[in-house]
PDB file of C-alpha atoms in Angstrom:
ATOM      1  CA  UNK A 512      54.739 -24.197  -0.972  1.00 63.00           C
ATOM      2  CA  UNK A 513      55.693 -27.821  -0.409  1.00 77.00           C
ATOM      3  CA  UNK A 514      53.255 -29.896   1.603  1.00 92.00           C
ATOM      4  CA  UNK A 515      53.816 -32.107   4.598  1.00 95.00           C
ATOM      5  CA  UNK A 516      56.162 -34.967   3.787  1.00 96.00           C
ATOM      6  CA  UNK A 517      56.459 -38.247   5.627  1.00 97.00           C
ATOM      7  CA  UNK A 518      59.109 -40.925   5.305  1.00 97.00           C
ATOM      8  CA  UNK A 519      59.096 -43.766   4.761  1.00 97.00           C
ATOM      9  CA  UNK A 520      55.745 -44.274   3.040  1.00 96.00           C
ATOM     10  CA  UNK A 521      55.641 -47.993   3.775  1.00 96.00           C
ATOM     11  CA  UNK A 522      57.318 -50.060   6.429  1.00 96.00           C
ATOM     12  CA  UNK A 523      57.213 -53.714   7.439  1.00 97.00           C
ATOM     13  CA  UNK A 524      58.504 -54.739  10.838  1.00 97.00           C
ATOM     14  CA  UNK A 525      58.228 -57.766  13.098  1.00 97.00           C
ATOM     15  CA  UNK A 526      56.909 -57.931  16.625  1.00 97.00           C
ATOM     16  CA  UNK A 527      59.315 -56.681  19.237  1.00 97.00           C
ATOM     17  CA  UNK A 528      61.208 -54.398  16.897  1.00 97.00           C
ATOM     18  CA  UNK A 529      61.152 -50.646  17.092  1.00 97.00           C
ATOM     19  CA  UNK A 530      60.463 -48.122  14.369  1.00 97.00           C
ATOM     20  CA  UNK A 531      61.072 -44.428  13.748  1.00 98.00           C
ATOM     21  CA  UNK A 532      58.888 -42.385  11.433  1.00 98.00           C
ATOM     22  CA  UNK A 533      59.751 -38.939  10.160  1.00 98.00           C
ATOM     23  CA  UNK A 534      57.655 -35.900   9.303  1.00 98.00           C
ATOM     24  CA  UNK A 535      58.655 -32.603   7.708  1.00 97.00           C
ATOM     25  CA  UNK A 536      56.008 -29.910   8.168  1.00 96.00           C
ATOM     26  CA  UNK A 537      55.099 -27.134   5.802  1.00 94.00           C
ATOM     27  CA  UNK A 538      57.707 -24.392   5.884  1.00 93.00           C
ATOM     28  CA  UNK A 539      56.877 -21.919   8.633  1.00 90.00           C
ATOM     29  CA  UNK A 540      54.602 -24.281  10.531  1.00 90.00           C
ATOM     30  CA  UNK A 541      55.733 -24.800  14.087  1.00 89.00           C
ATOM     31  CA  UNK A 542      53.274 -27.430  15.201  1.00 89.00           C
ATOM     32  CA  UNK A 543      53.341 -31.093  14.298  1.00 92.00           C
ATOM     33  CA  UNK A 544      50.686 -33.561  15.399  1.00 92.00           C
ATOM     34  CA  UNK A 545      50.684 -37.306  14.964  1.00 95.00           C
ATOM     35  CA  UNK A 546      47.644 -39.523  14.469  1.00 95.00           C
ATOM     36  CA  UNK A 547      47.089 -43.250  14.141  1.00 95.00           C
ATOM     37  CA  UNK A 548      44.448 -44.384  11.702  1.00 92.00           C
ATOM     38  CA  UNK A 549      43.005 -47.889  11.879  1.00 89.00           C
ATOM     39  CA  UNK A 550      39.873 -49.197  10.137  1.00 79.00           C
ATOM     40  CA  UNK A 551      37.906 -49.623  13.333  1.00 75.00           C
ATOM     41  CA  UNK A 552      39.019 -46.544  15.258  1.00 79.00           C
ATOM     42  CA  UNK A 553      39.352 -43.760  12.745  1.00 82.00           C
ATOM     43  CA  UNK A 554      41.963 -41.104  13.468  1.00 89.00           C
ATOM     44  CA  UNK A 555      43.279 -41.196  16.987  1.00 91.00           C
ATOM     45  CA  UNK A 556      45.461 -38.414  18.324  1.00 91.00           C
ATOM     46  CA  UNK A 557      48.919 -39.476  19.509  1.00 94.00           C
ATOM     47  CA  UNK A 558      50.679 -36.240  20.453  1.00 91.00           C
ATOM     48  CA  UNK A 559      51.471 -32.721  19.368  1.00 90.00           C
ATOM     49  CA  UNK A 560      54.773 -30.887  19.364  1.00 91.00           C
ATOM     50  CA  UNK A 561      55.159 -27.145  19.207  1.00 89.00           C
ATOM     51  CA  UNK A 562      58.540 -25.438  19.226  1.00 88.00           C
ATOM     52  CA  UNK A 563      60.272 -28.677  20.271  1.00 92.00           C
ATOM     53  CA  UNK A 564      57.966 -29.228  23.264  1.00 91.00           C
ATOM     54  CA  UNK A 565      55.283 -31.855  23.592  1.00 91.00           C
ATOM     55  CA  UNK A 566      52.187 -29.798  24.211  1.00 84.00           C
ATOM     56  CA  UNK A 567      49.484 -32.450  24.252  1.00 84.00           C
ATOM     57  CA  UNK A 568      49.293 -36.219  24.379  1.00 89.00           C
ATOM     58  CA  UNK A 569      46.630 -38.756  23.537  1.00 89.00           C
ATOM     59  CA  UNK A 570      45.823 -42.011  25.284  1.00 89.00           C
ATOM     60  CA  UNK A 571      48.570 -44.232  23.948  1.00 94.00           C
ATOM     61  CA  UNK A 572      51.075 -46.325  25.925  1.00 95.00           C
ATOM     62  CA  UNK A 573      54.573 -45.103  26.623  1.00 95.00           C
ATOM     63  CA  UNK A 574      55.911 -47.250  23.781  1.00 97.00           C
ATOM     64  CA  UNK A 575      54.832 -44.380  21.550  1.00 97.00           C
ATOM     65  CA  UNK A 576      57.089 -41.369  21.795  1.00 96.00           C
ATOM     66  CA  UNK A 577      58.131 -38.462  19.679  1.00 96.00           C
ATOM     67  CA  UNK A 578      60.311 -35.446  19.423  1.00 96.00           C
ATOM     68  CA  UNK A 579      60.635 -32.280  17.422  1.00 97.00           C
ATOM     69  CA  UNK A 580      63.786 -30.630  16.198  1.00 96.00           C
ATOM     70  CA  UNK A 581      64.652 -26.962  15.966  1.00 95.00           C
ATOM     71  CA  UNK A 582      63.699 -26.925  12.274  1.00 93.00           C
ATOM     72  CA  UNK A 583      60.227 -28.210  13.269  1.00 94.00           C
ATOM     73  CA  UNK A 584      60.811 -31.630  11.729  1.00 97.00           C
ATOM     74  CA  UNK A 585      59.408 -34.346  13.929  1.00 97.00           C
ATOM     75  CA  UNK A 586      60.031 -38.017  14.529  1.00 98.00           C
ATOM     76  CA  UNK A 587      57.782 -40.596  16.090  1.00 97.00           C
ATOM     77  CA  UNK A 588      59.156 -43.753  17.646  1.00 98.00           C
ATOM     78  CA  UNK A 589      57.341 -46.951  18.553  1.00 97.00           C
ATOM     79  CA  UNK A 590      59.249 -49.480  20.613  1.00 95.00           C
ATOM     80  CA  UNK A 591      58.504 -53.165  21.175  1.00 96.00           C
ATOM     81  CA  UNK A 592      56.096 -53.330  18.267  1.00 97.00           C
ATOM     82  CA  UNK A 593      52.865 -55.286  18.611  1.00 97.00           C
ATOM     83  CA  UNK A 594      50.604 -56.644  15.892  1.00 96.00           C
ATOM     84  CA  UNK A 595      47.995 -54.071  16.856  1.00 94.00           C
ATOM     85  CA  UNK A 596      50.368 -51.247  15.973  1.00 96.00           C
ATOM     86  CA  UNK A 597      49.783 -51.965  12.293  1.00 96.00           C
ATOM     87  CA  UNK A 598      48.160 -48.783  11.027  1.00 95.00           C
ATOM     88  CA  UNK A 599      48.512 -45.686   8.917  1.00 95.00           C
ATOM     89  CA  UNK A 600      50.432 -43.047  10.868  1.00 97.00           C
ATOM     90  CA  UNK A 601      49.583 -39.533   9.830  1.00 96.00           C
ATOM     91  CA  UNK A 602      51.440 -36.367  10.564  1.00 96.00           C
ATOM     92  CA  UNK A 603      49.792 -32.947  10.393  1.00 93.00           C
ATOM     93  CA  UNK A 604      51.286 -29.503  10.628  1.00 91.00           C
ATOM     94  CA  UNK A 605      49.761 -26.159  11.408  1.00 86.00           C
ATOM     95  CA  UNK A 606      50.917 -22.649  12.141  1.00 80.00           C
ATOM     96  CA  UNK A 607      49.850 -22.423  15.738  1.00 70.00           C
ATOM     97  CA  UNK A 608      49.061 -25.968  16.693  1.00 57.00           C
ATOM     98  CA  UNK A 609      45.832 -27.504  17.809  1.00 52.00           C
ATOM     99  CA  UNK A 610      45.239 -24.745  20.320  1.00 51.00           C
ATOM    100  CA  UNK A 611      43.371 -22.006  18.624  1.00 55.00           C
ATOM    101  CA  UNK A 612      41.357 -22.645  15.556  1.00 63.00           C
ATOM    102  CA  UNK A 613      43.624 -23.163  12.649  1.00 67.00           C
ATOM    103  CA  UNK A 614      43.638 -25.742   9.924  1.00 78.00           C
ATOM    104  CA  UNK A 615      45.863 -28.779  10.074  1.00 85.00           C
ATOM    105  CA  UNK A 616      47.531 -29.969   6.889  1.00 90.00           C
ATOM    106  CA  UNK A 617      48.150 -33.690   6.665  1.00 94.00           C
ATOM    107  CA  UNK A 618      50.924 -35.647   5.059  1.00 95.00           C
ATOM    108  CA  UNK A 619      50.268 -38.814   3.031  1.00 95.00           C
ATOM    109  CA  UNK A 620      51.041 -41.065   5.980  1.00 96.00           C
ATOM    110  CA  UNK A 621      53.346 -43.982   6.705  1.00 96.00           C
ATOM    111  CA  UNK A 622      51.744 -47.405   6.378  1.00 95.00           C
ATOM    112  CA  UNK A 623      53.254 -49.612   9.097  1.00 97.00           C
ATOM    113  CA  UNK A 624      52.708 -53.344   8.977  1.00 96.00           C
ATOM    114  CA  UNK A 625      53.801 -55.434  11.943  1.00 97.00           C
ATOM    115  CA  UNK A 626      54.204 -59.160  11.274  1.00 96.00           C
TER     116      UNK A 626
ATOM    117  CA  UNK B 613      34.750 -42.208  25.444  1.00 67.00           C
ATOM    118  CA  UNK B 614      33.945 -41.193  21.886  1.00 80.00           C
ATOM    119  CA  UNK B 615      33.299 -37.470  21.899  1.00 91.00           C
ATOM    120  CA  UNK B 616      32.734 -37.145  18.154  1.00 94.00           C
ATOM    121  CA  UNK B 617      30.493 -39.716  16.530  1.00 95.00           C
ATOM    122  CA  UNK B 618      29.768 -40.459  12.920  1.00 95.00           C
ATOM    123  CA  UNK B 619      27.134 -43.134  13.200  1.00 91.00           C
ATOM    124  CA  UNK B 620      26.951 -44.004   9.520  1.00 94.00           C
ATOM    125  CA  UNK B 621      30.050 -45.903   8.417  1.00 93.00           C
ATOM    126  CA  UNK B 622      28.994 -45.629   4.797  1.00 96.00           C
ATOM    127  CA  UNK B 623      26.648 -43.745   2.489  1.00 97.00           C
ATOM    128  CA  UNK B 624      25.826 -44.323  -1.162  1.00 97.00           C
ATOM    129  CA  UNK B 625      24.178 -41.712  -3.392  1.00 98.00           C
ATOM    130  CA  UNK B 626      23.555 -41.154  -7.075  1.00 97.00           C
ATOM    131  CA  UNK B 627      25.500 -38.580  -9.015  1.00 97.00           C
ATOM    132  CA  UNK B 628      23.715 -35.241  -9.058  1.00 97.00           C
ATOM    133  CA  UNK B 629      21.778 -35.903  -5.851  1.00 97.00           C
ATOM    134  CA  UNK B 630      22.453 -34.492  -2.405  1.00 98.00           C
ATOM    135  CA  UNK B 631      24.821 -36.218   0.017  1.00 98.00           C
ATOM    136  CA  UNK B 632      24.218 -35.580   3.711  1.00 98.00           C
ATOM    137  CA  UNK B 633      26.852 -36.690   6.181  1.00 98.00           C
ATOM    138  CA  UNK B 634      26.079 -36.446   9.862  1.00 98.00           C
ATOM    139  CA  UNK B 635      28.152 -35.949  12.966  1.00 97.00           C
ATOM    140  CA  UNK B 636      27.241 -35.769  16.663  1.00 97.00           C
ATOM    141  CA  UNK B 637      29.363 -34.596  19.542  1.00 96.00           C
ATOM    142  CA  UNK B 638      29.069 -34.870  23.283  1.00 95.00           C
ATOM    143  CA  UNK B 639      31.567 -32.342  24.607  1.00 90.00           C
ATOM    144  CA  UNK B 640      29.883 -28.976  25.102  1.00 91.00           C
ATOM    145  CA  UNK B 641      33.296 -27.285  25.171  1.00 87.00           C
ATOM    146  CA  UNK B 642      33.797 -27.885  21.459  1.00 89.00           C
ATOM    147  CA  UNK B 643      33.387 -24.622  19.614  1.00 88.00           C
ATOM    148  CA  UNK B 644      34.979 -25.256  16.242  1.00 89.00           C
ATOM    149  CA  UNK B 645      34.179 -28.013  13.801  1.00 92.00           C
ATOM    150  CA  UNK B 646      35.893 -29.191  10.663  1.00 92.00           C
ATOM    151  CA  UNK B 647      35.288 -31.661   7.885  1.00 96.00           C
ATOM    152  CA  UNK B 648      38.136 -33.487   6.193  1.00 95.00           C
ATOM    153  CA  UNK B 649      38.046 -35.664   3.097  1.00 96.00           C
ATOM    154  CA  UNK B 650      40.376 -38.606   2.656  1.00 93.00           C
ATOM    155  CA  UNK B 651      41.164 -40.597  -0.465  1.00 92.00           C
ATOM    156  CA  UNK B 652      42.933 -43.961  -0.187  1.00 86.00           C
ATOM    157  CA  UNK B 653      46.723 -43.727   0.182  1.00 80.00           C
ATOM    158  CA  UNK B 654      46.512 -39.984   0.850  1.00 87.00           C
ATOM    159  CA  UNK B 655      46.319 -37.900   4.002  1.00 91.00           C
ATOM    160  CA  UNK B 656      43.074 -36.137   4.909  1.00 93.00           C
ATOM    161  CA  UNK B 657      42.501 -32.765   3.264  1.00 93.00           C
ATOM    162  CA  UNK B 658      40.591 -29.927   4.852  1.00 91.00           C
ATOM    163  CA  UNK B 659      37.194 -29.321   3.335  1.00 94.00           C
ATOM    164  CA  UNK B 660      35.201 -26.820   5.344  1.00 94.00           C
ATOM    165  CA  UNK B 661      34.837 -25.589   8.906  1.00 92.00           C
ATOM    166  CA  UNK B 662      32.342 -23.792  11.100  1.00 93.00           C
ATOM    167  CA  UNK B 663      32.592 -21.850  14.314  1.00 90.00           C
ATOM    168  CA  UNK B 664      29.994 -22.271  17.020  1.00 90.00           C
ATOM    169  CA  UNK B 665      28.912 -18.657  16.590  1.00 91.00           C
ATOM    170  CA  UNK B 666      27.462 -19.617  13.216  1.00 93.00           C
ATOM    171  CA  UNK B 667      24.870 -22.163  12.213  1.00 95.00           C
ATOM    172  CA  UNK B 668      25.792 -22.439   8.558  1.00 97.00           C
ATOM    173  CA  UNK B 669      28.861 -22.110   6.389  1.00 96.00           C
ATOM    174  CA  UNK B 670      28.888 -22.564   2.642  1.00 96.00           C
ATOM    175  CA  UNK B 671      31.703 -23.115   0.172  1.00 95.00           C
ATOM    176  CA  UNK B 672      30.663 -23.964  -3.347  1.00 97.00           C
ATOM    177  CA  UNK B 673      28.924 -27.326  -3.376  1.00 97.00           C
ATOM    178  CA  UNK B 674      29.689 -27.896   0.303  1.00 97.00           C
ATOM    179  CA  UNK B 675      27.602 -26.565   3.182  1.00 98.00           C
ATOM    180  CA  UNK B 676      28.019 -27.360   6.845  1.00 98.00           C
ATOM    181  CA  UNK B 677      25.131 -26.876   9.276  1.00 98.00           C
ATOM    182  CA  UNK B 678      25.570 -26.697  13.028  1.00 97.00           C
ATOM    183  CA  UNK B 679      22.825 -27.294  15.586  1.00 97.00           C
ATOM    184  CA  UNK B 680      24.405 -26.485  18.921  1.00 95.00           C
ATOM    185  CA  UNK B 681      21.400 -27.363  21.024  1.00 95.00           C
ATOM    186  CA  UNK B 682      21.352 -30.835  19.505  1.00 96.00           C
ATOM    187  CA  UNK B 683      25.153 -31.075  19.407  1.00 96.00           C
ATOM    188  CA  UNK B 684      24.840 -32.083  15.789  1.00 97.00           C
ATOM    189  CA  UNK B 685      26.428 -31.008  12.552  1.00 96.00           C
ATOM    190  CA  UNK B 686      25.974 -32.111   9.004  1.00 98.00           C
ATOM    191  CA  UNK B 687      27.796 -31.730   5.716  1.00 98.00           C
ATOM    192  CA  UNK B 688      25.714 -31.310   2.577  1.00 98.00           C
ATOM    193  CA  UNK B 689      27.215 -31.877  -0.849  1.00 98.00           C
ATOM    194  CA  UNK B 690      25.079 -30.651  -3.737  1.00 97.00           C
ATOM    195  CA  UNK B 691      25.252 -31.877  -6.418  1.00 97.00           C
ATOM    196  CA  UNK B 692      27.268 -34.970  -5.599  1.00 98.00           C
ATOM    197  CA  UNK B 693      29.935 -36.015  -8.092  1.00 97.00           C
ATOM    198  CA  UNK B 694      31.788 -39.330  -8.478  1.00 96.00           C
ATOM    199  CA  UNK B 695      35.017 -37.546  -7.499  1.00 96.00           C
ATOM    200  CA  UNK B 696      33.458 -36.871  -4.091  1.00 97.00           C
ATOM    201  CA  UNK B 697      33.733 -40.572  -3.288  1.00 97.00           C
ATOM    202  CA  UNK B 698      36.023 -40.679  -0.259  1.00 96.00           C
ATOM    203  CA  UNK B 699      36.015 -41.074   3.501  1.00 95.00           C
ATOM    204  CA  UNK B 700      34.757 -37.967   5.288  1.00 97.00           C
ATOM    205  CA  UNK B 701      35.901 -37.206   8.817  1.00 95.00           C
ATOM    206  CA  UNK B 702      34.226 -34.825  11.176  1.00 95.00           C
ATOM    207  CA  UNK B 703      36.531 -33.172  13.732  1.00 93.00           C
ATOM    208  CA  UNK B 704      36.071 -30.818  16.658  1.00 91.00           C
ATOM    209  CA  UNK B 705      38.218 -28.637  18.843  1.00 85.00           C
ATOM    210  CA  UNK B 706      37.911 -26.151  21.692  1.00 79.00           C
ATOM    211  CA  UNK B 707      39.965 -23.202  22.771  1.00 68.00           C
ATOM    212  CA  UNK B 708      41.774 -23.703  26.042  1.00 58.00           C
ATOM    213  CA  UNK B 709      41.630 -26.463  28.613  1.00 51.00           C
ATOM    214  CA  UNK B 710      42.461 -30.030  27.731  1.00 49.00           C
ATOM    215  CA  UNK B 711      40.189 -30.114  24.741  1.00 47.00           C
ATOM    216  CA  UNK B 712      42.276 -28.151  22.329  1.00 54.00           C
ATOM    217  CA  UNK B 713      43.440 -31.133  20.322  1.00 72.00           C
ATOM    218  CA  UNK B 714      41.444 -32.078  17.257  1.00 82.00           C
ATOM    219  CA  UNK B 715      39.099 -34.948  18.027  1.00 87.00           C
ATOM    220  CA  UNK B 716      37.995 -36.923  15.005  1.00 91.00           C
ATOM    221  CA  UNK B 717      35.040 -39.153  14.322  1.00 93.00           C
ATOM    222  CA  UNK B 718      35.582 -42.583  12.792  1.00 93.00           C
ATOM    223  CA  UNK B 719      34.639 -41.422   9.322  1.00 94.00           C
ATOM    224  CA  UNK B 720      31.909 -42.076   6.779  1.00 96.00           C
ATOM    225  CA  UNK B 721      32.697 -43.665   3.431  1.00 95.00           C
ATOM    226  CA  UNK B 722      30.762 -41.801   0.746  1.00 97.00           C
ATOM    227  CA  UNK B 723      30.260 -43.513  -2.599  1.00 98.00           C
ATOM    228  CA  UNK B 724      28.784 -41.472  -5.414  1.00 97.00           C
ATOM    229  CA  UNK B 725      27.522 -43.701  -8.204  1.00 96.00           C
ATOM    230  CA  UNK B 726      27.567 -42.429 -11.806  1.00 93.00           C
TER     231      UNK B 726
END
């Protein structure tokens, strides 16, 4: 079974621009969660989508948004990029989502650098 | 408000010895705990988990201990191998309410020296 894939793997943007990251979950998984990883903060939860609906959201500003398509693929968008948005963005998929105890499988991440 | 804390940013051990990684949590609603391992340039991979109805779970060289009264869990790796060198994240979740997302600690970098 193919794992979670994320595209692109690396991205360089400048302040003020916007960016869209893509995540394809494991086949059959209906939940996709997004996390931001920075050296000082560890993994911070952004949001979770399940069956095309945002089911949970972390404490990030509205510049961070996402969506999920009917095939469970998900995109994350960051508008008006700031230097502090430079991070590794990780996507994770699971069968039932973060509600209920089931394992999340992570993709390799997208390394975003904002100049 | 950091609900899952890994107070040791790094740990160095000799090959063959025991590695003990610690994790504390503050939210009493957490009832499921997981450990993930992360190598550079890769996403975290699931290692082992434990439900709050247990106090120990073992999988090969990896054992997780849970002390609910102290709100503390630990991951033991015996014997440690150089390939275990990675960042280890502790995570917690709870059924229901607003706590059902996975909450991660900041990670501990384990270095196993040959």
